[in-house]
Amino acid sequence: MKKNKINYSKEHKKYLKQIKIDKFTTLVAQVLLLVAIVGLWELLTYVGVLDAFFISSPSRMINELVELFKDGMLFYHIGVTLYETLIGFLIATVLGTLIAIILWWSRKLRKILEPYIVILNALPKIALGPVIIIWVGAGTGAIITMCILICIVITTLSMLSAFLECDEDKISLMRSMGANKFQILVKLVIPNALTEFVSVLKINVGMSWVGTIMGEYLVSKAGLGYLIVYGGQVFQLDLVMASTLVLCILACVMYLFVGLLEKKVRKHKE
Amino acid sequence: MDNYLQLKDISLSYHTKEGEVLALKNIDFSVKKNEFVSIVGPSGCGKTTILSLISGLLKPSSGEVLLDGEKITKDTSIGYMFQRDNLFPWRTIYKNVTIGLEIKHQKKDKESLSHVDDLLNKYGLHDFKNSYPSQLSGGMRQRAALIRTLCLKPKILLLDEPFSALDYQTKLSVCDDVHSIITKENQTAILVTHDISEAISVSDRIIVLSKRPATIKCIQKIEIDRALTPLKRRESPEFSKYFDLIYRELTSEKK
Ligand SMILES: Nc1ncnc2c1ncn2[C@@H]1O[C@H](COP(=O)(O)OP(=O)(O)OP(=O)(O)O)[C@@H](O)[C@H]1O
Ligand SMILES: [Mg+2]
């Protein structure tokens, strides 16, 4: 796996070049597709083939965003949603992993709780909306709770199965060297599940946005989900579309961060 | 030290939902200090089970295991090598090799650390201290796995088919390697293998087991010069005689 600077043969250079060309043409096509969609959308609404009132248009979305920005509301709403999502994401990931550790530790507890976890996993969490509002109150708390609920079960299940997948031979090896259960957990089982943890983070990035927006649909006075619902109610498609666009961008950025983390972790896999 | 390791009339059953499986029956043998003993037997007969017993990972249903006159406990220092090297891919070779010291909280012990450096130097892994296992060849990885166990100065080494995952050429040279390290470090070792030639080439004695439930069919002394390397031993004139003897024992139907 050493990275030597070898003088490659002509054929190999050609091969490498081909890969580069391939990558480049794919990128060009992707950009062109985006430009085409945006352009067509703008054009068709501009000439009146499509009604911009119903489907908005790129220029109207930009205008909407600029208006929001001028009012100082754009970053306010982004901030609210981002805050809820990040808090929900963090709590769900940490708590879910801790529960998975406890369940890994105690086989008995795992057996006892198994049916409950299965049911909780199958349950559409949105159905708990009204209950959450009554118990937690119609506010930020309810939104974060919704976000946590959506992420935590899948976190626990994925992490638990990653912990349990740890190679028996490696565990025997640790035990033969006199390791206790805690040492096996910390030195073997947890580091061994690190790649799975990153996948869970990736899933949770998507899920936490789902949870937060769902929560904001139910109860909210601010945030991107609120803007979308509000826009829908007053029939302002520009607002709906603009907010959705911002949401897309935010989710992408968060995903990219996790992607960077993944690269670091994947470096030393077998 | 004629009875360095003693297995006294061991029997062991596994209990599963499907029923009870008698894996070992009246296993009784002992190993001398610095002796190299191999265990051969049909697959699934209970070879790994015997090693698990000696390492204390399993308790016998009846009988007892004594090492150096004492019962095996969690603190008895045992070296266990598996078919796969089981190096942790996220740790460097150095950190892999010293994991036993970490577990025993001897990571700061000067004497242990210099012992580690010694071993790494002596067995050609010093330059790879900071490499990751994925950067090493199969043979080097197995050597690292051996050094990992030697760091804890084990009272006995248990080797469970440590070469069977390697291709034939590598297997021969790694076997030479491991055998010479074990001899130099004055270790007592028990090797489990499917490969009769391999067993003859490294052992002082070979224990032949029957099908499950494993009983001892015979114990064969191998009298080929110990100073020879395994590869040289394979070329000795007595080699094929021993091969025939053990092959016949393995395949004979009588109990
Ligand atoms: N944890 C277990 N629970 C139930 N039965 C087991 C267990 N481990 C092993 N056995 C059974 O005990 C017998 C002996 O197993 P063991 O692994 O010791 O055999 P082996 O000689 O090492 O086999 P191999 O040559 O395949 O490595 C086998 O028939 C196996 O099915
Ligand atoms: Mg086995």
XYZ file of C-alpha atoms and ligand atoms in Angstrom:
557
model
C 0.000 0.000 0.000
C 2.987 2.264 -0.253
C 2.495 5.218 -2.529
C 5.534 5.054 -4.735
C 6.115 7.529 -7.494
C 6.668 4.951 -10.152
C 7.169 5.748 -13.789
C 4.062 4.178 -15.207
C 3.980 2.599 -18.639
C 2.310 4.401 -21.499
C -0.642 2.076 -21.344
C -1.153 2.701 -17.660
C -0.917 6.449 -18.123
C -3.572 6.171 -20.782
C -5.719 4.178 -18.400
C -5.322 6.780 -15.646
C -6.131 9.536 -18.085
C -9.263 7.702 -19.164
C -10.436 7.588 -15.547
C -9.902 11.324 -15.232
C -11.812 11.989 -18.445
C -14.615 9.775 -17.218
C -14.866 11.657 -13.951
C -14.816 14.966 -15.732
C -17.521 14.137 -18.273
C -19.788 12.844 -15.506
C -19.345 16.088 -13.611
C -20.045 18.154 -16.735
C -23.205 16.165 -17.420
C -24.356 16.643 -13.825
C -23.865 20.385 -14.008
C -25.524 20.578 -17.415
C -28.527 18.664 -16.114
C -28.933 21.128 -13.265
C -28.576 24.098 -15.593
C -31.083 22.550 -17.996
C -33.706 21.943 -15.318
C -33.328 25.389 -13.827
C -33.247 27.034 -17.246
C -36.273 25.148 -18.547
C -38.207 25.881 -15.379
C -37.434 29.560 -15.651
C -38.161 29.671 -19.359
C -41.469 27.813 -19.224
C -42.783 29.937 -16.383
C -41.497 33.082 -18.064
C -43.315 32.473 -21.348
C -46.365 31.313 -19.429
C -46.544 27.647 -20.439
C -46.421 26.826 -16.711
C -48.048 28.914 -14.029
C -45.414 30.346 -11.709
C -48.066 30.821 -9.079
C -48.400 27.046 -8.747
C -44.857 25.879 -9.223
C -42.833 29.008 -8.500
C -39.696 29.644 -10.550
C -35.966 29.922 -9.899
C -35.930 33.707 -10.142
C -38.918 34.037 -7.835
C -37.249 31.699 -5.344
C -34.115 33.837 -5.379
C -36.217 36.954 -4.907
C -37.979 35.349 -1.983
C -34.674 34.456 -0.375
C -33.329 37.968 -0.891
C -36.487 39.403 0.720
C -36.141 37.069 3.678
C -32.498 37.990 4.000
C -33.286 41.717 3.954
C -35.834 41.241 6.729
C -33.152 39.435 8.697
C -35.449 36.440 8.818
C -33.512 34.028 6.585
C -30.758 33.262 9.049
C -33.150 33.394 11.959
C -35.240 30.557 10.545
C -32.174 28.629 9.405
C -30.711 29.047 12.876
C -33.827 27.733 14.587
C -34.042 24.629 12.426
C -30.312 23.991 12.497
C -30.281 24.252 16.279
C -33.145 21.789 16.654
C -31.640 19.374 14.171
C -28.134 19.406 15.626
C -29.345 19.011 19.208
C -31.677 16.193 18.190
C -28.956 14.558 16.116
C -26.397 14.711 18.917
C -28.691 13.514 21.672
C -30.113 10.691 19.567
C -26.668 9.502 18.456
C -25.078 9.619 21.893
C -28.065 8.212 23.753
C -28.754 5.569 21.116
C -25.148 4.397 21.229
C -25.150 4.324 25.034
C -28.281 2.196 25.046
C -26.662 -0.113 22.499
C -23.629 -0.449 24.792
C -25.852 -1.332 27.742
C -27.736 -3.885 25.668
C -24.449 -5.385 24.446
C -23.270 -5.631 28.026
C -26.313 -7.400 29.394
C -27.525 -10.341 27.377
C -30.447 -10.774 29.735
C -31.649 -7.212 29.338
C -31.280 -7.562 25.583
C -33.523 -10.618 25.536
C -36.110 -8.931 27.758
C -36.269 -5.713 25.767
C -36.119 -7.269 22.313
C -39.885 -7.297 21.544
C -40.307 -3.744 22.788
C -37.534 -2.474 20.580
C -38.990 -4.266 17.573
C -42.371 -2.637 18.177
C -40.820 0.762 18.740
C -38.907 0.400 15.519
C -42.010 -0.575 13.542
C -44.141 2.225 14.965
C -44.489 5.282 12.727
C -43.054 7.846 15.117
C -45.187 10.678 13.726
C -48.192 8.983 15.337
C -46.735 9.975 18.698
C -46.942 13.667 17.729
C -50.002 14.593 19.793
C -48.709 12.664 22.797
C -45.388 14.466 22.600
C -47.088 17.849 22.417
C -49.160 17.098 25.493
C -46.240 15.710 27.465
C -43.421 18.011 26.401
C -45.434 21.083 25.483
C -45.930 22.718 22.119
C -42.495 24.199 21.613
C -38.911 23.562 20.683
C -38.821 20.660 23.142
C -41.489 18.784 21.225
C -39.629 19.260 17.938
C -36.346 18.022 19.366
C -38.134 15.098 20.977
C -39.644 14.141 17.625
C -36.212 14.341 16.030
C -34.680 12.155 18.743
C -37.469 9.589 18.512
C -36.988 9.219 14.804
C -33.227 8.728 15.037
C -32.680 6.861 18.259
C -34.224 3.468 17.586
C -32.339 2.927 14.370
C -29.146 4.141 16.049
C -29.527 1.657 18.875
C -30.367 -1.228 16.565
C -27.528 -0.558 14.121
C -24.920 -0.018 16.811
C -26.042 -3.064 18.766
C -25.752 -5.303 15.743
C -22.333 -3.821 14.979
C -21.206 -4.551 18.555
C -22.552 -8.083 18.410
C -20.856 -8.766 15.091
C -17.440 -8.484 16.688
C -15.320 -11.498 15.811
C -15.478 -14.283 18.433
C -11.809 -15.142 17.874
C -10.762 -11.606 18.698
C -12.841 -11.686 21.872
C -11.271 -15.026 22.838
C -7.868 -13.520 22.157
C -8.583 -10.606 24.494
C -9.870 -12.967 27.149
C -6.866 -15.244 26.838
C -4.718 -12.197 27.618
C -6.764 -11.624 30.745
C -8.969 -8.763 29.539
C -12.120 -8.022 31.500
C -15.428 -7.140 29.884
C -14.835 -3.419 30.083
C -11.453 -3.732 28.384
C -12.975 -5.895 25.669
C -15.617 -3.227 25.134
C -13.273 -0.268 25.026
C -10.290 -1.765 23.235
C -12.037 -4.072 20.801
C -15.802 -3.884 20.426
C -16.174 -0.113 20.174
C -13.235 0.614 17.846
C -14.302 -2.359 15.748
C -17.745 -0.770 15.276
C -16.354 2.597 14.227
C -17.129 2.208 10.531
C -20.671 1.208 11.365
C -20.879 4.244 13.628
C -20.043 6.500 10.725
C -22.774 4.873 8.610
C -25.173 5.491 11.457
C -24.104 9.128 11.529
C -24.831 9.297 7.816
C -28.296 7.825 8.243
C -28.955 10.107 11.206
C -28.057 13.202 9.219
C -30.954 12.443 6.906
C -33.286 11.210 9.642
C -32.715 14.138 11.974
C -33.816 16.566 9.259
C -36.911 14.454 8.706
C -37.612 14.487 12.432
C -37.132 18.211 12.864
C -39.223 19.183 9.867
C -41.952 16.772 10.978
C -41.812 18.334 14.418
C -42.017 21.819 12.937
C -45.035 20.810 10.868
C -46.757 19.828 14.087
C -45.800 22.723 16.318
C -43.686 25.711 15.496
C -43.494 29.437 15.272
C -40.209 29.540 13.432
C -37.857 27.442 11.361
C -37.714 26.172 7.804
C -40.460 23.626 8.424
C -42.625 26.428 9.736
C -41.926 28.519 6.625
C -42.898 25.606 4.402
C -46.159 24.960 6.240
C -46.941 28.650 6.450
C -46.125 29.152 2.758
C -48.445 26.305 1.899
C -51.281 27.689 3.961
C -51.150 31.170 2.415
C -50.479 29.683 -1.017
C -47.047 31.193 -1.421
C -45.252 28.573 -3.438
C -42.180 30.795 -3.705
C -41.687 30.608 0.038
C -42.269 26.856 0.093
C -39.816 26.193 -2.699
C -37.184 28.614 -1.428
C -37.277 27.057 2.049
C -37.052 23.581 0.580
C -34.010 24.646 -1.408
C -32.285 25.953 1.715
C -33.106 22.694 3.470
C -31.499 20.742 0.642
C -28.328 22.772 0.871
C -28.090 22.450 4.659
C -28.595 18.695 4.598
C -25.922 18.395 1.897
C -23.399 20.383 3.921
C -23.990 18.245 7.000
C -23.644 15.116 4.889
C -20.347 16.366 3.505
C -18.996 16.809 7.014
C -19.836 13.225 7.869
C -18.268 12.192 4.565
C -14.987 13.791 5.643
C -15.141 11.931 8.933
C -15.779 8.701 7.079
C -12.637 9.123 4.998
C -10.582 9.410 8.170
C -12.104 6.315 9.723
C -11.996 4.109 6.626
C -8.255 4.552 6.292
C -7.402 1.530 8.376
C -9.923 -1.116 7.566
C -8.873 -4.627 6.652
C 9.752 -30.878 34.944
C 8.039 -33.881 33.496
C 4.546 -32.713 34.308
C 4.678 -29.049 33.432
C 1.185 -29.149 31.971
C -1.158 -31.873 33.110
C -4.606 -32.740 31.832
C -6.074 -35.199 34.273
C -8.884 -37.351 32.955
C -10.750 -34.495 31.324
C -14.256 -34.793 29.964
C -16.276 -31.953 28.572
C -19.802 -31.589 27.236
C -21.295 -28.688 25.368
C -24.869 -27.871 26.245
C -27.101 -26.489 23.529
C -30.852 -26.326 23.037
C -30.610 -29.296 20.702
C -28.993 -31.373 23.400
C -25.773 -32.313 25.005
C -22.648 -32.895 22.959
C -19.867 -34.869 24.563
C -16.774 -33.324 22.998
C -13.942 -34.748 25.092
C -13.810 -38.044 26.928
C -11.110 -39.103 29.387
C -8.400 -36.942 27.919
C -5.278 -37.480 29.954
C -1.801 -36.340 28.995
C 1.012 -34.155 30.174
C 3.562 -31.921 28.539
C 7.131 -31.295 29.634
C 8.669 -27.896 29.947
C 10.079 -26.624 26.636
C 8.393 -29.450 24.812
C 6.627 -28.973 21.486
C 3.542 -31.150 21.268
C 1.097 -31.354 18.375
C -2.481 -32.505 18.427
C -3.951 -34.021 15.274
C -7.406 -35.455 14.747
C -10.396 -35.451 12.425
C -12.147 -32.127 11.983
C -14.696 -31.312 14.647
C -13.264 -33.838 17.086
C -12.481 -31.385 19.832
C -8.983 -30.029 19.252
C -9.897 -26.395 19.732
C -11.874 -27.403 22.791
C -8.713 -28.816 24.383
C -6.867 -25.535 23.801
C -9.783 -23.546 25.208
C -9.589 -25.691 28.320
C -5.880 -25.141 28.762
C -6.296 -21.408 28.266
C -9.032 -21.271 30.890
C -11.675 -20.034 28.447
C -13.660 -23.201 29.156
C -14.054 -25.264 32.305
C -14.059 -29.068 32.097
C -17.157 -31.042 33.086
C -14.888 -33.344 35.019
C -11.165 -33.701 35.588
C -8.651 -30.902 36.046
C -5.957 -28.985 34.236
C -2.763 -28.070 36.047
C -0.061 -25.788 34.732
C 3.174 -25.684 36.665
C 1.346 -27.455 39.467
C -1.392 -24.844 39.710
C -4.935 -24.561 38.472
C -5.495 -22.243 35.539
C -7.024 -18.896 36.506
C -7.741 -15.655 34.712
C -4.318 -14.373 35.678
C -2.358 -17.335 34.366
C -0.292 -16.097 31.464
C -1.187 -18.100 28.371
C -0.297 -17.290 24.778
C -2.998 -18.121 22.280
C -2.512 -17.951 18.518
C -5.361 -18.478 16.110
C -5.769 -19.451 12.487
C -6.108 -15.810 11.594
C -3.670 -13.353 13.100
C -6.491 -11.278 14.608
C -4.412 -8.129 14.567
C -6.604 -5.080 15.097
C -6.583 -3.123 11.825
C -6.983 0.237 13.547
C -3.831 -0.211 15.634
C -0.235 0.054 14.484
C 1.919 -3.047 14.775
C 3.515 -1.661 17.926
C 0.163 -0.964 19.531
C -1.094 -4.376 18.457
C 1.898 -6.112 19.922
C 1.627 -4.283 23.236
C -2.110 -4.730 23.732
C -1.491 -7.489 26.254
C 0.666 -5.133 28.324
C -2.112 -2.549 28.129
C -4.594 -5.066 29.441
C -2.304 -6.022 32.284
C -1.528 -2.351 32.983
C 2.169 -2.859 32.294
C 2.326 -0.305 29.520
C 4.696 1.848 31.557
C 6.801 -0.982 32.862
C 10.351 -0.367 31.529
C 11.371 -3.997 31.622
C 8.338 -5.150 29.646
C 8.814 -2.412 27.079
C 12.441 -3.230 26.490
C 11.423 -6.869 26.127
C 8.978 -5.792 23.402
C 11.669 -3.795 21.611
C 13.975 -6.765 21.900
C 11.483 -9.097 20.300
C 10.622 -6.660 17.522
C 14.302 -6.165 16.777
C 15.213 -9.802 16.922
C 12.395 -10.905 14.665
C 12.594 -8.215 12.038
C 9.530 -6.158 12.746
C 11.226 -3.125 14.183
C 11.009 -1.163 10.945
C 7.292 -1.856 10.791
C 6.481 -0.665 14.296
C 4.386 2.190 13.023
C 2.846 0.387 10.057
C -0.690 -0.871 10.085
C -1.428 -4.601 9.707
C -2.858 -4.093 6.217
C 0.594 -2.982 5.082
C 2.250 -6.270 6.090
C 2.436 -9.652 4.363
C 0.605 -12.654 5.785
C 3.796 -14.133 7.180
C 4.851 -10.927 8.889
C 1.408 -10.527 10.372
C 1.577 -14.006 11.864
C 4.992 -13.141 13.303
C 3.510 -9.991 14.831
C 0.737 -12.097 16.312
C 3.326 -14.393 17.852
C 5.283 -11.492 19.311
C 2.042 -10.134 20.739
C 1.675 -13.308 22.779
C 5.363 -13.506 23.709
C 5.273 -9.994 25.190
C 3.350 -11.323 28.158
C 5.989 -14.008 28.800
C 3.405 -16.772 28.604
C 3.904 -19.998 30.508
C 2.684 -21.928 27.503
C 1.854 -21.189 23.873
C -1.280 -22.571 22.278
C -1.345 -22.552 18.494
C -4.640 -23.334 16.770
C -3.873 -24.074 13.111
C -1.882 -20.852 12.881
C -0.624 -21.579 9.357
C -3.691 -22.951 7.665
C -4.794 -19.609 6.241
C -1.484 -19.166 4.406
C -0.593 -20.488 0.954
C 1.722 -23.483 0.809
C 5.034 -21.687 0.180
C 4.389 -19.065 2.837
C 3.195 -21.723 5.215
C 6.506 -23.588 5.065
C 8.594 -20.504 5.691
C 6.330 -19.041 8.376
C 6.320 -22.406 10.092
C 10.138 -22.368 10.094
C 10.025 -18.837 11.412
C 7.597 -19.469 14.218
C 9.300 -22.705 15.199
C 12.681 -21.026 15.485
C 11.258 -18.163 17.544
C 9.555 -20.586 19.893
C 12.738 -22.624 20.296
C 14.887 -19.547 20.868
C 12.522 -18.173 23.470
C 12.464 -21.535 25.261
C 8.718 -21.788 25.049
C 6.502 -24.745 25.710
C 4.019 -25.074 22.875
C 0.989 -27.045 21.830
C 0.072 -26.955 18.156
C -3.255 -28.053 16.732
C -3.150 -28.912 13.056
C -4.791 -30.882 10.265
C -1.495 -31.295 8.518
C 0.379 -34.448 9.547
C 3.616 -33.349 7.852
C 3.522 -30.049 9.645
C 3.002 -31.806 12.973
C 5.945 -34.159 12.395
C 8.199 -31.345 11.219
C 7.886 -29.320 14.435
C 6.970 -31.667 17.275
C 8.635 -33.721 19.924
C 5.446 -35.675 20.389
C 2.167 -35.974 18.537
C -1.158 -36.739 20.155
C -3.621 -38.436 17.829
C -7.279 -38.006 18.683
C -10.268 -40.074 17.657
C -13.523 -38.798 16.186
C -15.856 -36.997 18.551
C -16.098 -37.579 21.473
C -12.350 -37.157 21.334
C -10.283 -39.741 23.120
C -6.550 -40.171 22.801
C -5.798 -42.849 20.224
C -2.064 -42.771 20.674
C 0.807 -40.513 21.563
C 3.710 -40.773 19.148
C 7.194 -39.691 20.064
C 9.084 -38.086 17.174
C 12.783 -38.705 17.359
C 14.222 -36.444 14.717
C 17.049 -34.102 15.680
C 15.513 -31.089 17.382
C 18.269 -28.791 16.193
C 17.068 -29.136 12.592
C 14.592 -26.658 11.151
C 11.130 -27.950 10.253
C 12.034 -27.826 6.559
C 15.163 -29.951 7.149
C 13.218 -32.351 9.318
C 10.853 -32.941 6.438
C 13.821 -34.276 4.463
C 15.037 -36.657 7.157
C 14.799 -40.395 6.412
C 12.490 -41.180 9.354
C 9.947 -38.642 8.211
C 7.886 -40.904 5.977
C 7.902 -43.673 8.563
C 6.294 -41.333 11.080
C 3.884 -40.054 8.452
C 2.677 -43.596 7.750
C 2.344 -44.397 11.435
C 0.235 -41.373 12.190
C -1.779 -41.584 9.019
C -2.693 -45.163 9.853
C -3.663 -44.211 13.414
C -5.840 -41.372 12.154
C -7.710 -43.446 9.613
C -8.051 -46.700 11.567
C -11.596 -47.382 12.723
C -10.828 -49.164 15.972
C -11.537 -47.237 19.106
N -19.793 -23.495 21.723
C -20.176 -24.727 21.334
N -21.428 -25.157 21.580
C -21.822 -26.377 21.190
N -21.043 -27.270 20.554
C -19.787 -26.899 20.272
C -19.287 -25.600 20.648
N -18.013 -25.508 20.245
C -17.724 -26.673 19.642
N -18.779 -27.513 19.666
C -18.806 -28.889 19.136
O -17.806 -29.631 19.770
C -17.078 -30.398 18.823
C -15.609 -30.092 18.925
O -15.361 -28.753 18.482
P -13.908 -28.178 18.276
O -14.061 -26.810 17.761
O -13.120 -28.370 19.520
O -13.343 -29.150 17.142
P -11.990 -29.037 16.321
O -11.341 -30.339 16.420
O -11.219 -27.842 16.733
O -12.567 -28.841 14.846
P -11.871 -28.185 13.585
O -10.957 -29.229 13.051
O -13.027 -27.949 12.673
O -11.192 -26.961 14.033
C -17.645 -30.076 17.478
O -18.435 -31.164 17.057
C -18.503 -28.868 17.668
O -19.683 -28.975 16.913
Mg -10.658 -26.025 15.665
